Coordinates of C-alpha atoms and ligand atoms in Angstrom, one line a residue:
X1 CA 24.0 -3.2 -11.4
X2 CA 21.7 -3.4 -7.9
X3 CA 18.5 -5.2 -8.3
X4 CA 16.0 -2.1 -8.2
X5 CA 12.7 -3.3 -6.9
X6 CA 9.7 -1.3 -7.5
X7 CA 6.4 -1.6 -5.5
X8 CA 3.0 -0.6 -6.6
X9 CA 0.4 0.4 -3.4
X10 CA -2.3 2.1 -2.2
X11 CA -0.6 2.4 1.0
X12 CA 3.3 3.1 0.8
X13 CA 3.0 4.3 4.0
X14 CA 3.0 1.0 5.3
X15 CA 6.6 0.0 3.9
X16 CA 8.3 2.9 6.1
X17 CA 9.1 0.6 8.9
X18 CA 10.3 -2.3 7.3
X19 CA 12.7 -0.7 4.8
X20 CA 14.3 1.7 7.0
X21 CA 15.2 -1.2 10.3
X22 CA 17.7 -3.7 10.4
X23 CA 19.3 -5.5 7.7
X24 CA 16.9 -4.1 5.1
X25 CA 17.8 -0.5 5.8
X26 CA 21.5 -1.4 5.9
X27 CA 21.3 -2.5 3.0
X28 CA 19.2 0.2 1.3
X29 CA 21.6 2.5 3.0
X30 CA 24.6 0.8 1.5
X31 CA 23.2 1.0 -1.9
X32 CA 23.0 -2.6 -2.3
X33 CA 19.7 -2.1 -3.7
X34 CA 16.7 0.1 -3.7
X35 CA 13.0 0.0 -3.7
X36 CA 10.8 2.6 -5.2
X37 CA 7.6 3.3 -3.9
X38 CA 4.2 4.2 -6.2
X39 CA 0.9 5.3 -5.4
X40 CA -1.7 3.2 -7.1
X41 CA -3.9 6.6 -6.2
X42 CA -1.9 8.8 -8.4
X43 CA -3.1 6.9 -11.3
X44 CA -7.0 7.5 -10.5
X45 CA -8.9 8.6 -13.3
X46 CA -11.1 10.8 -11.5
X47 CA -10.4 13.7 -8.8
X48 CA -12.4 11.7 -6.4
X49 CA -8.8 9.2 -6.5
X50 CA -11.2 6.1 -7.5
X51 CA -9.2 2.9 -8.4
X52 CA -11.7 0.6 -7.5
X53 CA -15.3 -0.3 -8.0
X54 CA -18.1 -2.9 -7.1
X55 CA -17.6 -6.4 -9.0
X56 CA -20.2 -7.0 -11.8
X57 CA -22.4 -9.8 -11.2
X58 CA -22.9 -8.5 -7.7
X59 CA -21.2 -10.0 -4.7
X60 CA -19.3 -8.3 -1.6
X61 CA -16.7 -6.0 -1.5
X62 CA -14.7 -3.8 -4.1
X63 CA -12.4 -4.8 -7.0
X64 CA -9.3 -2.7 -8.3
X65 CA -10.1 -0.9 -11.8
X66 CA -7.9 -1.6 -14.4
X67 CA -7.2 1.6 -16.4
X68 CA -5.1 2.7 -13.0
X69 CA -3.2 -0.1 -12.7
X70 CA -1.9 -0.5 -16.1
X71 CA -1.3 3.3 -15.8
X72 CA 0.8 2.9 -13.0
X73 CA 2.6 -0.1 -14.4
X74 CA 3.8 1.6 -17.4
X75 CA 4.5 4.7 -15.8
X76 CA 6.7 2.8 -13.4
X77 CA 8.3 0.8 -16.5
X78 CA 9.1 3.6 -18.1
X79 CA 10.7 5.3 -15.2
X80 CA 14.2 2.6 -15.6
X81 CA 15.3 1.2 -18.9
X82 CA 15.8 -2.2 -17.3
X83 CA 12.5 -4.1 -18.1
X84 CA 11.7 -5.2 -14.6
X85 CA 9.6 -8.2 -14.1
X86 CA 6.1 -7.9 -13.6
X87 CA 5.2 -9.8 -10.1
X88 CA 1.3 -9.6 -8.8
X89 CA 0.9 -10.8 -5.7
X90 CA -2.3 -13.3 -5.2
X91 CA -3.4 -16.0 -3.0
X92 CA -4.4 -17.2 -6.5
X93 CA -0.4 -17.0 -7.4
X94 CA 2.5 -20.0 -7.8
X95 CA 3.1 -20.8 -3.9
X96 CA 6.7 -18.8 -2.4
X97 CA 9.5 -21.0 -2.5
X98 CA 13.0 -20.6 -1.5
X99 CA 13.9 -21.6 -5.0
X100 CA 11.9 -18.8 -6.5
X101 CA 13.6 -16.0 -3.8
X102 CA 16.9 -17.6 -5.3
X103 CA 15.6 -16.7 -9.4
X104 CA 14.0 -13.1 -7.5
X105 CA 17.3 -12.3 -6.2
X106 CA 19.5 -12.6 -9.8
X107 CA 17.2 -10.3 -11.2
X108 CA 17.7 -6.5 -12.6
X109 CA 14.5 -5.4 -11.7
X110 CA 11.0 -6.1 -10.0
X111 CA 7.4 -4.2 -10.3
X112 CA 5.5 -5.7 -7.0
X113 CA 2.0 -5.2 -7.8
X114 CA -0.1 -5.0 -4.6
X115 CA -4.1 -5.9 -4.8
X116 CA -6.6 -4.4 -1.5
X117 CA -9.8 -5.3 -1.6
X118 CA -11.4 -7.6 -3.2
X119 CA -8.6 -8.4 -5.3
X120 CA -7.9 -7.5 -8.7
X121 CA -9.8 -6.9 -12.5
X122 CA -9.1 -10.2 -14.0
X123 CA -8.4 -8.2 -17.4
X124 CA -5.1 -7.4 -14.7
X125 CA -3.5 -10.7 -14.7
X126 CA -2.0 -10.0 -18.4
X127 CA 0.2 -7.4 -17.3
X128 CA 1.8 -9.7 -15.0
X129 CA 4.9 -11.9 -15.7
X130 CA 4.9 -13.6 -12.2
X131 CA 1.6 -14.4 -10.2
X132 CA 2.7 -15.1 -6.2
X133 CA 1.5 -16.0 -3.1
X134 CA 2.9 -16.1 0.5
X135 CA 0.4 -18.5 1.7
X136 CA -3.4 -20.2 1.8
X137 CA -4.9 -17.5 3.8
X138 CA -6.3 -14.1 2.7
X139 CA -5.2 -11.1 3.5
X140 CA -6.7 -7.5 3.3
X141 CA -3.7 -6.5 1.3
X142 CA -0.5 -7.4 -0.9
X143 CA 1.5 -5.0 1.0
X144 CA 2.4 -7.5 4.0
X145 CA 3.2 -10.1 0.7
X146 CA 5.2 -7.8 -1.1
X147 CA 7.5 -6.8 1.9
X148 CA 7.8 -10.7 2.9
X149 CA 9.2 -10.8 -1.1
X150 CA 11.5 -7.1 -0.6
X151 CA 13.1 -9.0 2.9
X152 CA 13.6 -12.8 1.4
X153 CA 15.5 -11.6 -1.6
X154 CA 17.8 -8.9 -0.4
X155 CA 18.9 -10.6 2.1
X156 CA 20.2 -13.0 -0.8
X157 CA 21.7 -10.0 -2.3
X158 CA 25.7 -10.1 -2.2
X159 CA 26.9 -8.4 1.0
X160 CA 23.6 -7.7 3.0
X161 CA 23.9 -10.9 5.3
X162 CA 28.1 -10.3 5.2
X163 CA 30.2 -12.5 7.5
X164 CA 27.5 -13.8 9.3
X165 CA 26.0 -15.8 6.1
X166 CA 23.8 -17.9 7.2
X167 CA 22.3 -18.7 3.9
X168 CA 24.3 -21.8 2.2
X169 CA 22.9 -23.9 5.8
X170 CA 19.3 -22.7 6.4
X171 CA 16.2 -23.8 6.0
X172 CA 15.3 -25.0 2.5
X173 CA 18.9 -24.3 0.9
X174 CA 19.2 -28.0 0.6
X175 CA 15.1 -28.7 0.7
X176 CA 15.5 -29.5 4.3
X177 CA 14.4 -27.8 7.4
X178 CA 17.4 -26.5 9.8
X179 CA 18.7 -28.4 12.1
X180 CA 18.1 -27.2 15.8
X181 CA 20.0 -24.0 16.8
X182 CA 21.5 -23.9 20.9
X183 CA 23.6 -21.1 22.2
X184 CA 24.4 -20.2 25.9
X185 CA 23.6 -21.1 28.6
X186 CA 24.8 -25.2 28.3
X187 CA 21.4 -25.7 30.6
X188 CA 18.5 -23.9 30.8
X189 CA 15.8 -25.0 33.0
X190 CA 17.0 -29.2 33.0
X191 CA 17.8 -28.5 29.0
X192 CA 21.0 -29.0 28.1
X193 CA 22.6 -28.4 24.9
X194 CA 24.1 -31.9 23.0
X195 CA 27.2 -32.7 24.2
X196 CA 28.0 -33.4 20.1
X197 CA 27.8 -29.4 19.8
X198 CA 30.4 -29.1 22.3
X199 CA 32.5 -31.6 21.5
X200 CA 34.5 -29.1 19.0
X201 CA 34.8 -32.4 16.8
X202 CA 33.4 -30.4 13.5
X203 CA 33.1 -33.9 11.1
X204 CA 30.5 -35.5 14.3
X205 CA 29.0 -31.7 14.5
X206 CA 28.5 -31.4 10.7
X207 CA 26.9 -35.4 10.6
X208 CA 24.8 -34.6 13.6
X209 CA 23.5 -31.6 12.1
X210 CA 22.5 -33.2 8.6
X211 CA 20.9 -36.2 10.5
X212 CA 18.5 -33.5 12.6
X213 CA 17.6 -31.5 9.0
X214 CA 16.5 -34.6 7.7
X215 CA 14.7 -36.2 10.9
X216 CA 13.1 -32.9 11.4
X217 CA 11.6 -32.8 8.0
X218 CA 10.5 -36.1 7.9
X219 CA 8.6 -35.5 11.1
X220 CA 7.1 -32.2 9.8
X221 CA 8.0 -31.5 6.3
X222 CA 7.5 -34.7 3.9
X223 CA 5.7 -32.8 1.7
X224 CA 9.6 -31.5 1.3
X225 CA 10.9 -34.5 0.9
X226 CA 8.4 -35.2 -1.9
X227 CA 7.0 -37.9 0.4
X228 CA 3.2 -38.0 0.7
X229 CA 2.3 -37.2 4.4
X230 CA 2.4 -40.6 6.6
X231 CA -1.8 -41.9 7.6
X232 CA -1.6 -39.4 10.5
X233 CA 0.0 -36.7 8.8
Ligands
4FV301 C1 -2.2 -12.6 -0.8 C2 -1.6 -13.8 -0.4 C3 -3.5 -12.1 -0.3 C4 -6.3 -11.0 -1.3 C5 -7.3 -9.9 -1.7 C6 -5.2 -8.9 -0.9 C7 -5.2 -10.4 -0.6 C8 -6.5 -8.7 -1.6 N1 -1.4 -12.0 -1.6 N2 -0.4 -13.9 -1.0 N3 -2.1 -14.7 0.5 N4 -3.9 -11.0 -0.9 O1 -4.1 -12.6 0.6 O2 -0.3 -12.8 -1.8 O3 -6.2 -8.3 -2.9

């Protein structure tokens, strides 16, 4: 059974791009999986399309309505007897991890549920199983989130990276950072690639490697190494 992912938007138009280049649209292509797109829009309760409103208690900007969302939630629940899990995508959400793409990626199904705006009816959050963010920042959408999501986990998915499987040595399958990357030419501009790497002696290649994942995160990463940052950090 592909993992069907399922994305909920005022602006689908905005996923054309990304799903139809590259690995992602091989892979859709291939059937490896699919992503359905739904108009948060079609759900209005009025002609007028309205699916969001001013908050109460005053303030700036708009807030999403709730009536259109759960509409569109259940209508898109009921449209595939797999259950799907229910992921909103907040900056107020559990922080994007590698580990979490990993869980993503062994599911059936996913609803992505994209806020604009303002953000979100708090009376939302209950249809959610999943609350994520991609990042401390804010965005004027959770369309840029949700396709961030689509391209980390199907790219997980068997047979979408193929031969060229990177995955088992990249950064943050072992909690590191990669280790550097060199290709041709040996030198470039006075920078020359290690002579390790072209030694074609795979055991000093494979110990070099591990030693620059772990020097690398300890000089940027501690946090992944579940060491507070050093004074300076
Ligand atoms: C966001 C993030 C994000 C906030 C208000 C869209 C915006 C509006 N989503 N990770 N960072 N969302 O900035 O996921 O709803």
């Amino acid at each position: 059974m592909t993992l069907r992912i399922d994305v909920i938007t005022l602006f689908p138009e905005m996923f054309g791009g990304v799903l139809a280049s590259s690995i992602l649209g091989r892979a859709l292509r291939e059937g490896r999986t699919e992503v359905v797109l739904t108009n948060l829009r079609d759900f209005a309760g009025d002609k007028r399309g309205t699916v969001d409103d001013k908050p109460f208690g005053g303030g700036p900007g708009m807030v999403l309505l709730c009536e259109p969302l759960y509409r569109a939630v259940e209508a898109v629940r009921g449209q595939d007897s797999r259950r799907g899990l229910v992921v909103l995508l907040t900056p107020q959400g559990e922080r994007l991890t590698q580990g979490r793409v990993r869980d993503l990626a062994g599911r059936e199904r996913l609803i992505l549920v994209c806020g604009h705006y303002e953000g979100f009816d708090e009376r939302i959050r209950p249809v959610a199983d999943l609350e994520l963010s991609v990042g401390d920042y804010v965005l004027t959408g959770g369309e840029l989130p949700a396709m961030a999501v689509i391209d980390a986990v199907v790219r997980l998915l068997p047979g979408v990276l193929g031969a060229e499987d990177g995955t088992r040595e990249e950064s943050f399958a072992a909690g590191l950072l990669e280790y550097p990357q060199y290709t041709r030419p040996r030198e470039f501009r006075g920078m020359a690639v290690p002579d390790v790497l072209l030694s074609g002696n795979h055991a000093a290649i494979a110990a070099w490697r591990a030693d620059q994942a772990k020097a690398r995160t300890r000089a940027r990463r501690r946090d992944l190494l579940g060491e507070a940052p050093d004074a300076d950090g």
